[in-house]
Coordinates of C-alpha atoms and ligand atoms in Angstrom, one line a residue:
X1 CA -13.2 -3.2 25.3
X2 CA -13.5 -4.6 21.8
X3 CA -16.2 -7.1 23.0
X4 CA -18.0 -4.2 24.7
X5 CA -18.0 -2.2 21.6
X6 CA -19.3 -5.1 19.5
X7 CA -22.1 -5.4 22.0
X8 CA -23.0 -1.7 21.6
X9 CA -22.8 -1.8 17.8
X10 CA -25.1 -4.9 17.7
X11 CA -27.7 -3.2 19.9
X12 CA -27.7 0.0 17.9
X13 CA -30.4 -0.6 15.2
X14 CA -32.9 -2.1 17.6
X15 CA -32.7 0.6 20.1
X16 CA -32.4 3.5 17.8
X17 CA -36.0 4.6 18.1
X18 CA -35.9 4.7 21.9
X19 CA -32.8 6.7 22.3
X20 CA -32.6 10.4 23.0
X21 CA -30.5 12.2 20.4
X22 CA -27.8 13.0 22.9
X23 CA -27.5 9.3 23.8
X24 CA -27.6 8.4 20.1
X25 CA -24.8 10.8 19.5
X26 CA -22.8 9.2 22.3
X27 CA -23.4 5.7 20.9
X28 CA -22.5 6.6 17.4
X29 CA -19.4 8.2 18.7
X30 CA -18.6 5.0 20.7
X31 CA -18.9 2.9 17.6
X32 CA -15.8 4.5 16.0
X33 CA -12.6 3.1 17.2
X34 CA -10.8 6.4 16.8
X35 CA -12.8 7.7 19.7
X36 CA -11.7 4.9 22.1
X37 CA -8.7 5.5 24.4
X38 CA -7.0 2.3 23.2
X39 CA -6.9 3.7 19.7
X40 CA -5.4 7.1 20.6
X41 CA -2.5 6.3 18.3
X42 CA -4.8 7.2 15.4
X43 CA -5.0 10.7 16.8
X44 CA -1.2 10.8 17.2
X45 CA -1.1 10.4 13.4
X46 CA -3.3 13.5 13.0
X47 CA -6.4 11.5 12.1
X48 CA -9.9 12.4 13.1
X49 CA -13.3 10.8 13.0
X50 CA -13.9 12.3 9.6
X51 CA -10.9 13.0 7.4
X52 CA -10.5 14.7 4.1
X53 CA -8.9 12.4 1.6
X54 CA -7.4 14.8 -1.0
X55 CA -4.2 16.7 -0.5
X56 CA -2.5 19.0 -3.0
X57 CA -1.1 21.7 -0.7
X58 CA -4.2 21.8 1.4
X59 CA -6.7 19.1 2.5
X60 CA -10.2 18.7 1.0
X61 CA -12.5 15.9 -0.3
X62 CA -15.9 16.4 -2.0
X63 CA -16.4 12.9 -3.2
X64 CA -18.3 10.1 -1.4
X65 CA -17.5 9.4 2.3
X66 CA -16.0 6.0 2.9
X67 CA -15.9 4.2 6.3
X68 CA -12.7 2.3 7.1
X69 CA -13.3 -1.0 9.0
X70 CA -11.2 -3.1 11.2
X71 CA -11.2 -6.5 9.5
X72 CA -10.5 -8.2 12.9
X73 CA -13.8 -7.0 14.4
X74 CA -15.8 -5.5 11.7
X75 CA -15.9 -2.2 13.6
X76 CA -15.7 1.2 12.0
X77 CA -12.4 2.9 12.6
X78 CA -13.0 6.4 11.1
X79 CA -14.2 7.9 7.8
X80 CA -12.6 9.5 4.8
X81 CA -14.1 12.0 2.4
X82 CA -12.7 10.8 -0.9
X83 CA -12.0 12.9 -3.9
X84 CA -14.0 13.2 -7.1
X85 CA -12.6 13.3 -10.7
X86 CA -12.7 17.1 -10.7
X87 CA -10.6 17.3 -7.6
X88 CA -8.2 14.8 -9.1
X89 CA -7.8 16.9 -12.2
X90 CA -7.1 20.0 -10.1
X91 CA -4.6 18.0 -8.0
X92 CA -2.9 16.8 -11.2
X93 CA -2.5 20.4 -12.3
X94 CA -1.0 21.6 -9.0
X95 CA 1.4 18.6 -8.8
X96 CA 2.6 19.3 -12.4
X97 CA 3.3 22.9 -11.3
X98 CA 5.2 21.6 -8.2
X99 CA 7.3 19.4 -10.5
X100 CA 8.5 22.5 -12.4
X101 CA 10.0 23.8 -9.2
X102 CA 11.2 20.5 -7.9
X103 CA 13.2 19.6 -11.0
X104 CA 15.4 22.6 -10.5
X105 CA 16.4 21.4 -7.0
X106 CA 19.8 19.6 -7.2
X107 CA 19.4 15.8 -6.8
X108 CA 21.4 15.6 -3.5
X109 CA 19.2 18.3 -2.1
X110 CA 16.2 16.3 -3.2
X111 CA 17.8 13.4 -1.4
X112 CA 18.1 15.4 1.7
X113 CA 14.3 16.0 1.7
X114 CA 13.7 12.3 1.2
X115 CA 16.1 11.7 4.2
X116 CA 13.9 14.0 6.3
X117 CA 10.8 12.0 5.2
X118 CA 12.6 8.8 6.4
X119 CA 13.3 10.5 9.7
X120 CA 9.8 11.6 10.1
X121 CA 8.6 8.1 9.4
X122 CA 11.0 6.8 12.1
X123 CA 9.2 9.1 14.6
X124 CA 5.8 7.7 13.6
X125 CA 6.8 4.1 12.9
X126 CA 4.9 2.7 15.9
X127 CA 1.5 4.3 15.3
X128 CA 1.7 4.2 11.6
X129 CA 2.6 0.5 11.6
X130 CA -0.2 -0.1 14.0
X131 CA -2.6 1.6 11.7
X132 CA -1.4 -0.5 8.8
X133 CA -2.1 -3.6 10.9
X134 CA -5.5 -2.3 12.0
X135 CA -6.7 -1.3 8.6
X136 CA -5.3 -4.2 6.5
X137 CA -5.5 -7.0 9.0
X138 CA -1.8 -7.9 9.0
X139 CA -0.2 -8.7 12.3
X140 CA 1.7 -6.1 14.4
X141 CA 5.3 -7.1 13.4
X142 CA 4.3 -7.1 9.7
X143 CA 2.7 -3.6 10.0
X144 CA 5.9 -2.3 11.6
X145 CA 7.9 -4.1 8.9
X146 CA 5.9 -2.4 6.2
X147 CA 6.8 1.1 7.5
X148 CA 10.4 -0.1 8.0
X149 CA 10.4 -0.8 4.3
X150 CA 9.5 2.8 3.5
X151 CA 12.2 4.0 5.9
X152 CA 14.7 1.6 4.2
X153 CA 13.9 2.9 0.7
X154 CA 14.3 6.5 1.9
X155 CA 17.8 5.6 3.1
X156 CA 18.5 3.9 -0.2
X157 CA 17.2 7.0 -2.1
X158 CA 19.4 9.4 -0.1
X159 CA 22.5 7.5 -1.3
X160 CA 21.1 7.2 -4.8
X161 CA 20.6 11.0 -5.0
X162 CA 24.4 11.4 -5.0
X163 CA 25.4 8.5 -7.3
X164 CA 22.8 7.9 -9.9
X165 CA 24.5 8.9 -13.1
X166 CA 24.7 8.6 -16.9
X167 CA 27.8 7.8 -18.9
X168 CA 30.2 9.1 -21.5
X169 CA 30.2 7.1 -24.7
X170 CA 33.0 7.0 -27.3
X171 CA 32.0 8.8 -30.6
X172 CA 33.1 7.5 -34.0
X173 CA 33.5 11.1 -35.1
X174 CA 36.7 13.1 -34.1
X175 CA 36.2 15.6 -31.4
X176 CA 32.7 14.5 -30.6
X177 CA 31.5 13.2 -27.3
X178 CA 28.3 11.3 -26.6
X179 CA 26.8 11.7 -23.2
X180 CA 23.9 9.8 -21.7
X181 CA 21.9 11.6 -19.0
X182 CA 18.9 10.6 -16.9
X183 CA 16.2 13.3 -16.5
X184 CA 12.9 13.2 -14.5
X185 CA 9.8 12.3 -16.4
X186 CA 7.4 14.8 -14.7
X187 CA 4.4 13.6 -12.8
X188 CA 4.3 10.0 -11.5
X189 CA 0.9 8.6 -10.7
X190 CA 0.8 5.8 -8.1
X191 CA -2.2 3.5 -7.7
X192 CA -1.7 1.0 -4.9
X193 CA -3.4 -2.2 -3.6
X194 CA -4.8 -2.7 -0.2
X195 CA -2.3 -5.3 1.0
X196 CA 0.7 -2.9 1.1
X197 CA -1.0 0.4 1.6
X198 CA 2.2 2.2 2.8
X199 CA 5.3 0.5 1.4
X200 CA 4.2 0.5 -2.3
X201 CA 3.7 4.2 -2.2
X202 CA 7.0 4.5 -0.3
X203 CA 9.0 2.5 -2.9
X204 CA 7.6 4.7 -5.7
X205 CA 7.7 8.0 -4.0
X206 CA 11.2 7.8 -2.6
X207 CA 12.8 7.0 -5.9
X208 CA 10.5 9.2 -8.0
X209 CA 11.2 12.2 -5.8
X210 CA 14.9 11.7 -5.7
X211 CA 15.1 11.5 -9.5
X212 CA 13.2 14.8 -9.7
X213 CA 9.6 13.8 -10.3
X214 CA 6.4 14.9 -8.4
X215 CA 4.0 12.2 -7.3
X216 CA 0.2 11.9 -7.1
X217 CA -1.1 8.9 -5.2
X218 CA -4.4 7.1 -5.1
X219 CA -4.4 4.4 -2.5
X220 CA -6.9 1.5 -2.3
X221 CA -10.4 2.5 -1.3
X222 CA -10.4 0.1 1.7
X223 CA -7.2 1.5 3.2
X224 CA -7.8 5.2 3.1
X225 CA -6.6 6.0 6.6
X226 CA -3.1 4.7 5.8
X227 CA -3.1 6.9 2.7
X228 CA -4.1 10.0 4.7
X229 CA -1.8 9.4 7.7
X230 CA 1.2 8.7 5.4
X231 CA 0.5 11.8 3.3
X232 CA 0.3 13.9 6.4
X233 CA 3.8 12.8 7.5
X234 CA 5.2 13.6 4.0
X235 CA 3.3 16.9 3.8
X236 CA 4.8 18.1 7.1
X237 CA 8.3 17.6 5.7
X238 CA 7.4 19.6 2.6
X239 CA 5.8 22.3 4.7
X240 CA 8.9 22.7 6.9
X241 CA 11.1 23.1 3.8
X242 CA 8.7 25.6 2.1
X243 CA 8.2 23.2 -0.8
X244 CA 5.0 23.0 -2.9
X245 CA 3.0 19.8 -2.9
X246 CA 5.4 17.6 -4.8
X247 CA 3.5 14.7 -3.3
X248 CA -0.3 14.8 -3.5
X249 CA -3.1 12.4 -2.7
X250 CA -6.5 11.8 -4.2
X251 CA -8.3 8.9 -2.5
X252 CA -11.1 7.5 -4.5
X253 CA -12.6 4.5 -6.3
X254 CA -12.4 3.2 -9.8
X255 CA -13.6 6.5 -11.4
X256 CA -10.7 8.4 -9.8
X257 CA -8.3 5.6 -10.7
X258 CA -9.4 5.4 -14.3
X259 CA -9.2 9.2 -14.7
X260 CA -5.6 9.2 -13.3
X261 CA -4.7 6.4 -15.8
X262 CA -6.2 8.3 -18.7
X263 CA -4.7 11.7 -18.0
X264 CA -1.9 12.7 -20.4
X265 CA -0.3 14.9 -17.8
X266 CA 0.7 11.7 -15.9
X267 CA 4.0 10.8 -17.5
X268 CA 4.5 7.5 -15.6
X269 CA 1.7 5.5 -14.0
X270 CA 2.9 3.0 -11.5
X271 CA 0.1 0.5 -10.8
X272 CA 0.0 -2.2 -8.2
X273 CA -3.0 -4.5 -8.1
X274 CA -4.6 -7.5 -9.8
X275 CA -3.7 -8.8 -13.2
X276 CA -7.2 -8.2 -14.5
X277 CA -7.2 -4.5 -13.7
X278 CA -3.5 -4.1 -14.5
X279 CA -4.0 -5.4 -18.0
X280 CA -6.6 -2.7 -18.7
X281 CA -4.5 0.0 -17.1
X282 CA -1.5 -1.0 -19.2
X283 CA -3.4 -0.8 -22.4
X284 CA -5.0 2.6 -21.5
X285 CA -1.6 4.1 -20.6
X286 CA 0.0 2.7 -23.8
X287 CA -2.9 4.2 -25.8
X288 CA -1.7 7.7 -24.8
X289 CA 2.0 6.7 -25.1
X290 CA 2.5 7.2 -21.4
X291 CA 5.0 5.1 -19.4
X292 CA 3.7 2.4 -17.0
X293 CA 5.0 0.2 -14.3
X294 CA 2.8 -2.8 -13.6
X295 CA 3.2 -4.7 -10.4
X296 CA 0.4 -7.3 -10.6
X297 CA -0.6 -10.7 -9.2
X298 CA 1.6 -13.7 -8.5
X299 CA 1.1 -17.5 -8.4
X300 CA 4.3 -18.4 -6.6
X301 CA 5.7 -21.8 -6.3
X302 CA 8.1 -23.3 -3.8
X303 CA 9.9 -26.4 -5.1
X304 CA 11.1 -29.1 -2.6
X305 CA 13.9 -31.1 -4.3
X306 CA 14.8 -34.6 -3.1
X307 CA 18.0 -33.2 -1.5
X308 CA 16.2 -30.3 0.3
X309 CA 16.8 -29.3 3.9
X310 CA 13.3 -30.3 5.0
X311 CA 13.2 -28.4 8.2
X312 CA 14.1 -25.2 6.4
X313 CA 11.6 -25.9 3.6
X314 CA 8.8 -26.4 6.1
X315 CA 9.6 -23.2 7.9
X316 CA 9.7 -21.4 4.6
X317 CA 6.4 -22.9 3.6
X318 CA 4.8 -21.8 6.8
X319 CA 5.7 -18.1 6.5
X320 CA 5.3 -18.2 2.7
X321 CA 1.8 -19.6 2.7
X322 CA 0.4 -18.0 5.9
X323 CA 2.3 -14.8 6.4
X324 CA 0.0 -11.8 5.9
X325 CA -2.8 -14.5 6.0
X326 CA -2.0 -15.4 2.4
X327 CA -2.4 -11.9 1.1
X328 CA 1.0 -11.0 -0.3
X329 CA 1.6 -10.8 -4.0
X330 CA 4.6 -13.1 -3.2
X331 CA 2.6 -15.6 -1.0
X332 CA 3.5 -19.2 -1.7
X333 CA 0.4 -20.6 -3.5
X334 CA 1.9 -23.9 -4.8
X335 CA 4.3 -26.3 -3.2
X336 CA 5.8 -28.7 -5.7
X337 CA 7.4 -31.6 -3.8
X338 CA 9.5 -34.5 -5.1
X339 CA 7.4 -37.6 -5.2
X340 CA 9.5 -39.4 -2.7
X341 CA 9.0 -36.7 -0.1
X342 CA 5.4 -35.6 -0.9
X343 CA 3.5 -37.6 1.7
X344 CA 5.8 -37.0 4.6
X345 CA 6.1 -33.3 3.7
X346 CA 2.3 -32.9 3.7
X347 CA 2.1 -34.6 7.1
X348 CA 4.8 -32.5 8.6
X349 CA 3.3 -29.3 7.2
X350 CA -0.2 -30.1 8.6
X351 CA 1.4 -30.6 12.1
X352 CA 2.9 -27.1 11.8
X353 CA -0.4 -25.7 10.5
X354 CA -2.2 -27.2 13.5
X355 CA 0.3 -25.4 15.9
X356 CA -0.8 -22.1 14.3
X357 CA -4.5 -22.6 15.0
X358 CA -4.4 -21.1 18.6
X359 CA -2.4 -18.2 17.1
X360 CA -5.3 -17.0 14.8
X361 CA -6.7 -13.8 16.3
X362 CA -7.0 -10.1 16.1
X363 CA -4.1 -8.6 14.2
X364 CA -3.0 -6.3 17.1
X365 CA -3.0 -8.9 19.8
X366 CA 0.5 -9.8 20.8
X367 CA 0.3 -13.6 20.3
X368 CA -1.4 -13.5 16.9
X369 CA 0.5 -14.9 13.9
X370 CA -2.6 -15.3 11.6
X371 CA -4.8 -12.2 11.4
X372 CA -8.1 -11.8 9.5
X373 CA -8.3 -11.6 5.8
X374 CA -9.1 -8.0 4.6
X375 CA -12.8 -8.1 3.6
X376 CA -15.8 -10.4 3.2
X377 CA -14.8 -10.6 -0.5
X378 CA -11.6 -12.4 0.5
X379 CA -13.7 -14.8 2.6
X380 CA -16.1 -15.4 -0.3
X381 CA -13.3 -16.2 -2.7
X382 CA -11.7 -18.5 -0.1
X383 CA -14.9 -20.5 0.2
X384 CA -15.6 -20.6 -3.5
X385 CA -12.1 -21.7 -4.3
X386 CA -12.1 -24.5 -1.8
X387 CA -15.5 -25.8 -3.2
X388 CA -14.1 -25.7 -6.7
X389 CA -10.9 -27.5 -5.6
X390 CA -13.0 -30.3 -4.0
X391 CA -15.1 -30.6 -7.2
X392 CA -11.9 -30.9 -9.2
X393 CA -10.9 -33.9 -7.0
X394 CA -8.7 -32.1 -4.5
X395 CA -8.5 -33.1 -0.8
X396 CA -8.5 -30.6 2.0
X397 CA -5.5 -31.9 4.0
X398 CA -5.9 -29.1 6.5
X399 CA -8.3 -26.2 7.3
X400 CA -11.0 -25.2 4.9
X401 CA -13.3 -23.5 7.3
X402 CA -14.5 -20.0 7.9
X403 CA -14.3 -19.2 11.6
X404 CA -17.6 -18.2 13.2
X405 CA -16.7 -15.0 15.0
X406 CA -16.9 -11.2 14.3
X407 CA -14.3 -10.2 11.7
X408 CA -13.0 -12.1 8.6
X409 CA -11.2 -15.2 9.9
X410 CA -10.5 -18.3 7.9
X411 CA -8.4 -21.3 8.6
X412 CA -5.1 -21.6 6.7
X413 CA -5.7 -24.4 4.2
X414 CA -3.7 -27.1 2.5
X415 CA -5.1 -28.8 -0.6
X416 CA -3.6 -31.9 -2.1
X417 CA -4.4 -34.3 -5.0
X418 CA -5.1 -31.7 -7.7
X419 CA -3.6 -31.8 -11.1
X420 CA -0.8 -29.2 -11.6
X421 CA -2.9 -27.5 -14.3
X422 CA -6.2 -27.5 -12.5
X423 CA -8.1 -24.2 -12.9
X424 CA -7.8 -23.2 -9.2
X425 CA -4.1 -24.0 -9.1
X426 CA -3.5 -21.7 -12.0
X427 CA -5.4 -18.9 -10.4
X428 CA -4.4 -16.4 -7.6
X429 CA -6.9 -16.6 -4.8
X430 CA -6.0 -13.9 -2.3
X431 CA -6.4 -16.0 0.8
X432 CA -4.3 -18.6 2.8
X433 CA -4.8 -21.6 0.5
X434 CA -1.8 -23.6 -0.8
X435 CA -1.9 -26.5 -3.2
X436 CA 0.7 -29.3 -2.7
X437 CA 1.6 -31.0 -5.9
X438 CA 3.7 -34.2 -6.5
X439 CA 6.4 -34.0 -9.1
X440 CA 8.7 -36.7 -10.6
X441 CA 11.8 -34.5 -10.6
X442 CA 13.2 -31.0 -10.7
X443 CA 12.7 -30.7 -14.4
X444 CA 9.0 -31.4 -14.1
X445 CA 8.8 -29.1 -11.1
X446 CA 10.4 -26.2 -13.1
X447 CA 8.0 -26.8 -16.0
X448 CA 5.0 -26.6 -13.6
X449 CA 6.5 -23.5 -11.9
X450 CA 6.7 -21.8 -15.3
X451 CA 3.4 -22.9 -16.8
X452 CA 1.2 -20.4 -15.0
X453 CA 0.3 -17.0 -16.5
X454 CA 1.9 -15.0 -13.6
X455 CA 5.7 -14.8 -13.1
X456 CA 6.4 -13.0 -9.8
X457 CA 8.2 -15.1 -7.2
X458 CA 9.6 -18.6 -6.9
X459 CA 11.9 -20.6 -4.7
X460 CA 13.7 -24.0 -4.7
X461 CA 14.9 -25.9 -1.7
X462 CA 17.9 -28.0 -2.7
X463 CA 21.3 -28.9 -1.5
X464 CA 22.2 -30.0 -5.1
X465 CA 24.4 -27.4 -6.8
X466 CA 23.5 -28.6 -10.3
X467 CA 19.8 -28.3 -9.6
X468 CA 20.4 -24.9 -8.0
X469 CA 22.2 -23.5 -11.0
X470 CA 19.7 -25.0 -13.4
X471 CA 17.0 -23.2 -11.4
X472 CA 18.7 -19.8 -11.8
X473 CA 19.8 -20.3 -15.4
X474 CA 18.0 -19.7 -18.7
X475 CA 16.2 -23.1 -18.4
X476 CA 15.1 -22.4 -14.9
X477 CA 12.4 -20.3 -13.2
X478 CA 10.9 -17.7 -15.5
X479 CA 9.9 -15.4 -12.6
X480 CA 11.3 -12.0 -11.6
X481 CA 12.2 -13.3 -8.1
X482 CA 14.1 -16.6 -8.2
X483 CA 15.2 -17.7 -4.7
X484 CA 17.2 -20.6 -3.4
X485 CA 16.6 -22.0 0.1
X486 CA 14.5 -19.1 1.2
X487 CA 10.9 -18.0 1.0
X488 CA 9.0 -16.7 -2.0
X489 CA 7.9 -13.7 0.0
X490 CA 9.6 -11.1 2.1
X491 CA 11.9 -9.4 -0.4
X492 CA 14.5 -6.7 0.6
X493 CA 14.5 -3.3 -0.9
X494 CA 18.0 -3.5 -2.3
X495 CA 17.0 -5.7 -5.2
X496 CA 14.7 -4.8 -8.0
X497 CA 11.2 -6.0 -7.2
X498 CA 8.7 -7.3 -9.7
X499 CA 7.7 -10.1 -12.1
X500 CA 7.3 -11.3 -15.6
X501 CA 4.4 -12.3 -17.9
X502 CA 1.0 -11.4 -16.4
X503 CA 2.7 -9.9 -13.3
X504 CA 3.4 -7.0 -15.7
X505 CA 7.1 -6.8 -16.1
X506 CA 7.6 -3.8 -13.9
X507 CA 10.5 -3.3 -11.4
X508 CA 10.5 -1.1 -8.3
X509 CA 12.7 -0.4 -5.4
X510 CA 16.4 -1.2 -5.6
X511 CA 19.1 -2.1 -8.2
X512 CA 18.6 0.1 -11.3
X513 CA 14.8 0.3 -10.9
X514 CA 15.3 4.1 -10.6
X515 CA 15.8 4.2 -14.4
X516 CA 12.0 3.6 -14.8
X517 CA 11.4 7.0 -13.2
X518 CA 13.6 8.8 -15.7
X519 CA 13.8 9.6 -19.4
X520 CA 17.2 8.9 -21.0
X521 CA 18.7 11.7 -23.0
X522 CA 21.5 10.7 -25.5
X523 CA 23.5 13.9 -26.1
X524 CA 26.0 14.2 -28.9
X525 CA 28.4 17.2 -28.5
X526 CA 30.4 18.3 -31.5
X527 CA 33.5 20.2 -30.3
X528 CA 35.4 20.0 -33.6
X529 CA 34.4 23.3 -35.2
X530 CA 33.1 21.4 -38.3
X531 CA 30.0 19.5 -39.0
X532 CA 30.5 15.8 -39.7
X533 CA 27.8 13.2 -40.2
X534 CA 27.9 9.7 -38.7
X535 CA 28.5 6.6 -40.8
X536 CA 30.7 8.7 -43.2
X537 CA 27.6 10.3 -44.9
X538 CA 28.5 13.3 -47.0
X539 CA 25.7 15.9 -47.3
X540 CA 26.6 19.4 -48.3
X541 CA 26.5 21.7 -51.3
X542 CA 30.1 22.9 -51.5
Ligands
NAD601 P1 -7.2 -4.3 -7.3 O1 -6.7 -4.5 -8.7 O2 -8.6 -4.6 -7.0 O3 -7.0 -2.7 -6.9 C1 -5.7 -2.1 -7.0 C2 -5.9 -0.6 -7.1 O4 -6.5 -0.3 -8.4 C3 -6.9 0.0 -6.1 O5 -6.4 1.3 -5.7 C4 -8.2 0.2 -7.0 O6 -9.0 1.3 -6.5 C5 -7.6 0.6 -8.3 N1 -8.4 0.4 -9.5 C6 -9.5 -0.5 -9.6 N2 -10.0 -0.4 -10.9 C7 -9.3 0.5 -11.5 C8 -9.3 1.1 -12.8 N3 -10.2 0.7 -13.7 N4 -8.4 2.0 -13.2 C9 -7.5 2.4 -12.3 N5 -7.4 2.0 -11.0 C10 -8.3 1.0 -10.6 O7 -6.2 -5.0 -6.3 P2 -6.3 -5.3 -4.7 O8 -7.4 -6.3 -4.5 O9 -6.3 -4.0 -4.0 O10 -4.9 -6.0 -4.4 C11 -4.6 -7.3 -4.6 C12 -3.9 -7.6 -5.9 O11 -2.7 -6.8 -6.0 C13 -3.4 -9.0 -6.0 O12 -3.5 -9.5 -7.2 C14 -1.9 -8.9 -5.6 O13 -1.1 -10.0 -6.1 C15 -1.6 -7.6 -6.3 N6 -0.3 -7.0 -5.7 C16 0.8 -7.0 -6.5 C17 2.0 -6.5 -5.9 C18 3.3 -6.5 -6.7 O14 4.2 -5.8 -6.4 N7 3.4 -7.3 -7.8 C19 2.0 -6.0 -4.6 C20 0.8 -6.0 -3.9 C21 -0.4 -6.5 -4.5

């Protein structure tokens, strides 16, 4: 059917003049995947051929219409009418009003609403996960896994709603008590990247709602259908509970994103995206003294020590470098191998890569392990980076080619022979390219791990306990995620997720990341009946 549709789409411009309008209509209809029986799961999610992309209690969208494409075939899926800046501003106003009601709801009752959102997601996991795969290009199991992450964080948030707490602090003054309480911030703006169009919103929304905030989301412009479908699921739970739109959506491009960042009514702006954009977002939010969570790019290294379990390291490299076709923020971009193992490791890795070649294919086909990259832009930066690497003296040990077929397919690529500080090695290229570097020892490998601007994820493969503890100590990895004997990618929701340096310093998801969605109130209660100053200060006129 896909081949048939491609055929139709290719014929369309040449035949346009000769077709009757009815036929034209039929053909145009046939060129949207949503109208095909195989894609009926899109309709199960409440999507239509043309979808409004703004929700703040009701659906609308007066901005430009954007077509969402399947990166695996280049075919149009459906369209979304984005919001404009005026609609964003209205949505902000309504979501702030919703917050005023929501903050009065007891935290465990808010948790109950989040539990219902998790249950609703369970109902729609299959079609929603498929849509994530279809729109991003990630394989079926990864699409399902992404929705599972949202479900997991909802479960986490339900528990959190009953246990997140402040503390009682001893006062130096007699009959005084100091309390510390965590209060909601107000409106949390979420701007997300294309590669995790569902889970990033989920991590933020589940915790922000539980702690009493309302949420306004702008998803990536190239994944608008996931934004709309996800919001519909959440909106249904809010409707059933007679709640106002404590979650709203305004799909849009840079203009809408920039207006959200600049708006003083947005108390916390959680931004996930590239370092370049994130730096500007951070400065802009700081300019108005807002709070910001920055979850930006990574340049993640996997170190293979002399003592490593090589089989495990190879398996980790395979998933780390090629999972999500190299488009996770935690993708392994550098493998730093002990000099004694370097050549044999590269050889073994290329054998594994070769086994994956027949598994490159459409993201929704059952046998596919390597789907397409998201857009032509990813293909272009893949090509440019490989050319630059070659000019710098690198050798393409595997891959390096764009596949000649419809959709955006590239070969997973291994590059050797580059200096650890070559320009391409220090840059995040959002494509399946890994640089294998040869290091003298673990100390040198750690220094190289730390010398890049980004500080998101890192891993060492070692059986040597001294090296392992050096790695996780103060002299070890400077990243937010510091793994031993497992991949750089694929984090669980229980830990805090995020990275240091140019990755932005933000933390989301588990551990005490919830504190970022709250303001801390330090409350001194005087129950002595007399006024007493701290530090023994005397200040009265008697
Ligand atoms: P991007 O920076 O191009 O876009 C991210 C979002 O920012 C989009 O919604 C976009 O519309 C919006 N945006 C663009 N310009 C803006 C502006 N001036 N003001 C406000 N918003 C603006 O990123 P991308 O290509 O969608 O995603 C890939 C990048 O995201 C990679 O660098 C990847 O490492 C990073 N990422 C990081 C994490 C993490 O948790 N650290 C997770 C996923 C992706």
